[in-house]
Phi, psi and omega in degrees: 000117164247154193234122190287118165264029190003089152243013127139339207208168182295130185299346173294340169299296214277153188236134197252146100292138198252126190243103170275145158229334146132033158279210183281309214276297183303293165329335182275318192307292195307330199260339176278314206258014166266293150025289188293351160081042147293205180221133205233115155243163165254151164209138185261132161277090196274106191252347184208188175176055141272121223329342173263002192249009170312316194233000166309068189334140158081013171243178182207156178074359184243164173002275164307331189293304182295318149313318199268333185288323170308299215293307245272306186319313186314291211309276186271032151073044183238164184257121224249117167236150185249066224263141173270104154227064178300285154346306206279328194300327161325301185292308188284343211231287193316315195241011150278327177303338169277332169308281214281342144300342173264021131283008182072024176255163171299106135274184194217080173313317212272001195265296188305341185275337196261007137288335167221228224312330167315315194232296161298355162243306200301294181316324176292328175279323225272336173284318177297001192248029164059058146314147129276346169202180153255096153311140191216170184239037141324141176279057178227185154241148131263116191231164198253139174242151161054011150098008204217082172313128197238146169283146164195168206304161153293147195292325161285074194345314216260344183262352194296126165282348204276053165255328185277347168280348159009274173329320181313138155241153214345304186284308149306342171265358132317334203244333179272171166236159162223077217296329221268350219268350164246048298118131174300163194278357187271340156312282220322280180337288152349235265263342167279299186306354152298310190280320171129006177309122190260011175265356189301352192227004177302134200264164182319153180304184136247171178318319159254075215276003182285335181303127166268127154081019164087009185272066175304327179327305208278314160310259220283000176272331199288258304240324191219090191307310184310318267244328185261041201241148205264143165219211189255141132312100185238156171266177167335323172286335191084012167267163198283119155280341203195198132236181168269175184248332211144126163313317181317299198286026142230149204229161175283152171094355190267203197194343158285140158119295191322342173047031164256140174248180161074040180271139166267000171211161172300148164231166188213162204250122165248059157167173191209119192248093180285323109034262207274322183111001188252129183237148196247123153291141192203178169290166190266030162264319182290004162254043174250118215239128158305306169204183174198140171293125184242116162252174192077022156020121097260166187206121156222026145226207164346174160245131158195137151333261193299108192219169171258165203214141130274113123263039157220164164298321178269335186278160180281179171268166182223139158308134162211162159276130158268137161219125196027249200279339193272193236148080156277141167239177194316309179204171190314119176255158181240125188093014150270145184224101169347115185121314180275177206257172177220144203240138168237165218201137159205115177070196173287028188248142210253111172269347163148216192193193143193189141299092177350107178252327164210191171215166156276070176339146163319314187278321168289323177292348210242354159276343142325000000 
């Protein structure tokens, strides 16, 4: 299988950098771009190293992870570095995620990590090493229209990366590739085994690979302690249902954990005082959210009115209006939350994105 990385000049010229983390999709990514017979480096990101997350199916960026990425190079005869931006990923990504749980907001690490050291330092080394692109093993496409490179989903729905790619701006996107975003993961897999790849049957990152076992709780009570202060559980009125453990252990829309009994309906927590130590709860008609307000703007297409909007990763898009910075939708979303990211989208094309900054009831947004 070969893959056009359109680079402008005969691939016997051209030089590919590769952003290995030693999964499946990037070795496969290292393995496509040896295929056109550029001269392909790799380079790996050593971004954490906690001690459980060393040998920890399903991490990434750590010990084994920088390992398996050495081997994957041995294999196809390239040449491999390893850069520690251990520090800068701590500042940019580890301690906004935590900071924005202690404001009672979501956050979406992997959008901030692949806006900075991912994508902004990785592009940078790789142009000081005389690149012609960076290659990545993102689920994501890029096709050039009008002489103009466009984001669009991965060819594999369930595998699509681009919400979390929001962020890329124009000008990165001159410059990345994404050979695997159109191919099933069942290609993918195929083709490191085939190539002789001993990662081919390696299971997938997860979403927070900085997380060991998956506890951010534990993460953000060590890094930001106030975070862990037991207060009260109030309904829509502010009288007291309960108490709590810590804010830190809820996000708006959930509904496991609260331990209030004796309800005449489920509640669920539509709000967060962090402030106060208070988390507020309701019935699930009161997370019906009208519109929400978005800061941190990229846009990388047209300006329209009419877009499909994600605010999860998983959820599909729903019609909405852009009006500047807002975003109304068609009709009532459920479980936004100040902190995720919100994508906006027409057909597979990522037209841009931002930051949740507030939402809108339904009955206010639509007197708004």
């Amino acid at each position: 299988m070969q893959i056009d990385f359109q680079l402008g000049r005969p691939t016997g010229e051209a030089r590919i950098v590769v952003a290995m983390s030693g999964g499946v999709d990037s070795s496969v990514a290292a393995a496509l771009a040896k295929r056109t017979g550029a001269e392909v480096i790799g380079v790996t990101l050593q971004l954490y190293d906690h001690g459980a997350a060393v040998s920890r199916p399903g991490a990434c960026c750590a010990g084994q992870d920088i390992y398996d990425a050495k081997m994957v190079a041995e294999r196809l005869g390239i040449a491999h570095y390893v850069l520690d931006y251990e520090s800068r990923f701590r500042e940019g990504v580890i301690d906004r995620f935590a900071d924005e749980y202690a404001l009672g907001r979501t956050p979406v690490p992997c959008a901030a990590c692949n806006q900075g050291v991912k994508f902004v330092d990785l592009i940078g080394f790789a142009k000081e090493l005389g690149a012609d692109c960076l290659a990545t093993g993102h689920y994501v496409q890029r096709v050039v229209e009008g002489g103009r490179p466009q984001l669009r989903k991965g060819a594999q729905g369930k595998r699509d990366q681009s919400y979390f790619l929001y962020g890329t701006t124009a000008e990165q996107l001159e410059f990345l590739r994404f050979p695997v975003g159109g191919l099933p993961k069942e290609d993918v897999r195929a083709i490191a085994a085939d190539t002789g790849l001993k990662v081919a049957g390696k299971p997938d990152s997860q979403d927070i690979c900085f997380v060991p076992d998956g506890n951010y709780a534990a993460l953000v009570k060590k890094l930001r302690p106030e975070t862990d202060r037991p207060g009260e559980i109030v309904d829509l009125s502010g009288k007291v249902l309960g108490g709590h453990p810590g804010v830190i252990h809820f996000t708006v829309g959930q509904r496991r954990g609260l331990e209030i009994g004796g309800q005449a309906e489920p509640l669920y927590v539509v709000g967060i005082d962090p402030a106060a130590a208070k988390v507020v709860v309701g019935p699930r008609r009161a997370l019906a959210v009208g519109a929400m307000g978005v800061d941190e703007w990229n846009w990388l297409g047209e300006e329209q009115r009419e877009v499909g909007v994600k605010v999860r990763s998983l959820a599909p898009p729903v019609p909405a209006v852009r009006d500047g910075d807002w975003l109304r939708f068609a009709s009532a979303e459920y479980g936004v939350a100040p902190g995720q990211a919100a994508v906006c989208y027409v057909g597979e094309r990522v037209l841009g994105g931002g930051v949740i900054a507030e939402t809108l009831a339904v009955a206010t947004a639509v007197a708004a």
